[in-house]
C-alpha positions as a printed Julia matrix, in Angstrom:
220×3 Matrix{Float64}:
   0.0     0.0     0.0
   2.76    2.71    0.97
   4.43    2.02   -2.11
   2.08    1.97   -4.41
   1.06    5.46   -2.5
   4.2     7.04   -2.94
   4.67    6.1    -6.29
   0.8     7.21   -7.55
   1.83   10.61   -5.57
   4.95   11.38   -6.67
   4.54   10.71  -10.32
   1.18   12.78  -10.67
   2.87   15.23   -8.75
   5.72   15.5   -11.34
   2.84   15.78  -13.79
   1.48   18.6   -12.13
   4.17   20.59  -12.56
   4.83   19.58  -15.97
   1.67   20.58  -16.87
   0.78   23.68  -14.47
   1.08   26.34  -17.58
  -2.31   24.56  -18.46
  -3.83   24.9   -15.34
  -2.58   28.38  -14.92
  -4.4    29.25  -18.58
  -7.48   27.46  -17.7
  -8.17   29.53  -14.37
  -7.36   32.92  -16.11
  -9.76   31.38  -19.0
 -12.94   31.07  -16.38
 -12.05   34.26  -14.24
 -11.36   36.9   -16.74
 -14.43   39.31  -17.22
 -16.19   40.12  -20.73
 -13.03   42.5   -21.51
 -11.5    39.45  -22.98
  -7.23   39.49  -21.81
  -7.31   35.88  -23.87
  -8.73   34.39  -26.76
  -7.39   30.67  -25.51
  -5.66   28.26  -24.41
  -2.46   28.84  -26.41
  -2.8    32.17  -26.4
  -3.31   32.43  -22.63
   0.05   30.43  -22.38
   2.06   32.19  -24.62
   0.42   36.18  -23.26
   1.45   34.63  -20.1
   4.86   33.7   -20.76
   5.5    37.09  -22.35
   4.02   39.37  -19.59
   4.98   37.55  -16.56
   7.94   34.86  -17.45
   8.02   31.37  -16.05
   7.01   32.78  -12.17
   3.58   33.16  -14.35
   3.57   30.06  -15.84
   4.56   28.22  -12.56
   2.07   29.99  -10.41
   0.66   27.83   -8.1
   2.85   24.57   -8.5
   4.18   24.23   -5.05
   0.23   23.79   -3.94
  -0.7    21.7    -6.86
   2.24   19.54   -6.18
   1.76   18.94   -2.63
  -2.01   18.33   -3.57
  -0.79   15.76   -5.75
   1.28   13.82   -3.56
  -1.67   13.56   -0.91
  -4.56   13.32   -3.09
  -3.55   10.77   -5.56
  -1.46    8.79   -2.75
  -5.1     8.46   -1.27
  -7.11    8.04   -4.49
  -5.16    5.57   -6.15
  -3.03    3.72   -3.09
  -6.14    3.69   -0.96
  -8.66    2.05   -3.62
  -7.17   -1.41   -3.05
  -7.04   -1.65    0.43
 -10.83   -0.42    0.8
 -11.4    -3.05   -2.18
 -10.13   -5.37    0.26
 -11.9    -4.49    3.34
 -15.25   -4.6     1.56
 -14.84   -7.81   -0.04
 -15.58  -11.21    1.59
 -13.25  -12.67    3.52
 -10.57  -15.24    2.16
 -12.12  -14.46   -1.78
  -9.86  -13.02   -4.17
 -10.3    -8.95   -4.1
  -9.86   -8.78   -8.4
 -12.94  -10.72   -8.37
 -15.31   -8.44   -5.85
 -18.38   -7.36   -7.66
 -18.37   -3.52  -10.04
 -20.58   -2.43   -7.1
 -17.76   -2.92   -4.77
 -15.27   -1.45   -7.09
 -17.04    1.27   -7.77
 -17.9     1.88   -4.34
 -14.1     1.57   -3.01
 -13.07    4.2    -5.89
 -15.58    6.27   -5.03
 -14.42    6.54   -1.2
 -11.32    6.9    -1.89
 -11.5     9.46   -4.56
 -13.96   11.56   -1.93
 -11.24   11.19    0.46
  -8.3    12.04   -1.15
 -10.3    15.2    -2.23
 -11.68   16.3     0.5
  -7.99   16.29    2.37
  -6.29   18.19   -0.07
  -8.88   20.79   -0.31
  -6.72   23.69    1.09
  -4.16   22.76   -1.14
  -6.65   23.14   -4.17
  -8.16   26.48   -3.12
  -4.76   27.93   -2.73
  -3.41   26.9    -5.88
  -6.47   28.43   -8.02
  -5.84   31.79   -5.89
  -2.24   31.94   -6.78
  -3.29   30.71  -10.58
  -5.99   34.19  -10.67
  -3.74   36.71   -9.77
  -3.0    38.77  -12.85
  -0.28   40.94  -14.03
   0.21   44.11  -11.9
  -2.05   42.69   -9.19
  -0.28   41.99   -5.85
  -0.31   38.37   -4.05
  -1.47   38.92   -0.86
   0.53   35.6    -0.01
   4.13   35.06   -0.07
   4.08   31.41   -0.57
   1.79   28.21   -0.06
   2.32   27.59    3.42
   1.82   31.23    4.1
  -1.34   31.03    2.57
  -2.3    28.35    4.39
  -1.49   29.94    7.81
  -3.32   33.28    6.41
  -6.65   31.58    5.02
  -7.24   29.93    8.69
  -6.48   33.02   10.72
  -9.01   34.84    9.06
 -12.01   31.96    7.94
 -10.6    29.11   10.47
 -11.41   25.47    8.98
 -14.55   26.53    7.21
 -12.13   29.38    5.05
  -9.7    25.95    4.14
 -12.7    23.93    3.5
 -14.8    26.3     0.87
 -16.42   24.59   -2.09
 -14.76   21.24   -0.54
 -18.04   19.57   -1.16
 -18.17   20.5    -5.07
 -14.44   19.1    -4.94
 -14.69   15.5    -3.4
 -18.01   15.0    -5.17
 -16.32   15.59   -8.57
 -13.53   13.79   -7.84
 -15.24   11.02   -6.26
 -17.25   10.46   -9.54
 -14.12   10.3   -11.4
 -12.38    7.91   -9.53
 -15.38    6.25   -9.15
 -15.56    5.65  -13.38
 -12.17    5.49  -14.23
 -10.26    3.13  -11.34
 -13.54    1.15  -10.33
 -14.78    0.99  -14.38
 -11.23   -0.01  -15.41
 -10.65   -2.7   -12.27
 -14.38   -4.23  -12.98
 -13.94   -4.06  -17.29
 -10.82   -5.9   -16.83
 -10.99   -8.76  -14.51
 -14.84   -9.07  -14.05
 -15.76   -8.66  -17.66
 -12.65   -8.9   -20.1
 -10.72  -11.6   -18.45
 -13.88  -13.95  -16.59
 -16.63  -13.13  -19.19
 -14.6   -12.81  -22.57
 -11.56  -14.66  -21.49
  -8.94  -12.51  -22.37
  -5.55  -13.32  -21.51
  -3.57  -10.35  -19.11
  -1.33   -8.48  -21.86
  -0.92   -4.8   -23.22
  -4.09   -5.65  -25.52
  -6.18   -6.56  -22.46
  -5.24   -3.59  -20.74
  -5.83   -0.77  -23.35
  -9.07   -2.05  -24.39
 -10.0    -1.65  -20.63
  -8.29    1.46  -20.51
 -10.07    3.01  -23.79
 -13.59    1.8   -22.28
 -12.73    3.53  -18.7
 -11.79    6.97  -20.37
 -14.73    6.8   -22.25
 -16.71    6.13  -18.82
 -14.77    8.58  -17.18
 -15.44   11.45  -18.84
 -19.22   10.9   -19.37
 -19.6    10.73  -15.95
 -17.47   14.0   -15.27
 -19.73   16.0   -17.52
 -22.58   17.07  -15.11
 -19.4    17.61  -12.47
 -17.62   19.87  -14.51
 -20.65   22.15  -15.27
 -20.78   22.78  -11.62
């Protein structure tokens, strides 16, 4: 379990940052006002980059990477564990029911969300300051320290429930689908041997799943 947590955190968290000019263009994309500052998301990137250099680009990344570490530790290294809890005793976990998959990917996708919710509320307010605006923070943990000294908990905790809920639907259809396509349906049903074939065909049908089910969640 601890390894498979460390791994699942450290390598989304190195995606994070890899991939934090994104995330920095998407929240300037929903914030700015009807005086449009960018057309998209290339051109967010690039205006960016020009006006405010890589501390721009990188805004946010310390937050998104400790959010990373946590929640996908939690998501993805807690899923099998829970799998295993909920299952009945002495059977073979891979072969628990979808309902149980689902349900142990949906706990520990709520989880892992709901934890890291300070983490994800500071990283958007780092991500919406724009050029010629001044941080009121001087770094994450800063932040952190500021947010609770003037909301407490409930300041840390705002829109947590819009958070886990999303999150728990998406780990919900993408580690639960994926587990229950691939043993309970691929492999016992169509009797698939394990291979790269078996595992992209299960992969393909839990990214289709997986964003389906994220579309009401990301109108919210």
């Amino acid at each position: 379990f601890l390894l498979k947590a460390f791994i699942a955190g450290n390598s989304c968290a190195v995606v994070a940052a890899i991939l934090n000019p994104f995330d920095v263009a998407k929240i300037r994309l929903q914030n700015q006002s009807s005086s449009l500052r960018y057309t998209g998301m290339i051109n967010a990137i690039v205006t960016i980059g020009k006006e405010e250099g890589l501390r721009g680009l990188s805004a946010g990344v310390t937050a998104s990477m400790i959010r990373e570490i946590l929640y996908s530790s939690v998501r993805i290294g807690g899923y099998e564990p829970i799998r295993k809890a909920l299952s009945t005793p002495d059977s073979n976990p891979a072969d628990a029911s979808p309902i149980i998959k689902l349900f142990s990917a949906l706990i520990s996708g709520g989880v892992g969300a709901a934890i890291v919710n300070p983490f994800d509320l500071i990283k958007t307010r780092f991500q919406s300051i724009l050029p010629g605006e001044v941080s009121p923070y001087r770094h994450t943990f800063h932040a952190l320290a500021a947010i609770y000294r003037r909301d407490k908990v409930s300041g840390l905790y705002r829109g947590w429930a819009v958070t886990s809920s999303r999150a728990a639907v998406l780990t919900s259809s993408q580690l639960g689908s994926y587990d229950s396509i691939k043993h309970n349906l691929l492999m016992n049903i169509c009797g698939m041997d394990d291979g790269i074939t078996l595992h992209l065909v299960a992969s393909m049908c839990a990214g289709l799943i997986t964003t389906t089910a994220t579309i009401p969640c990301n109108m919210l």
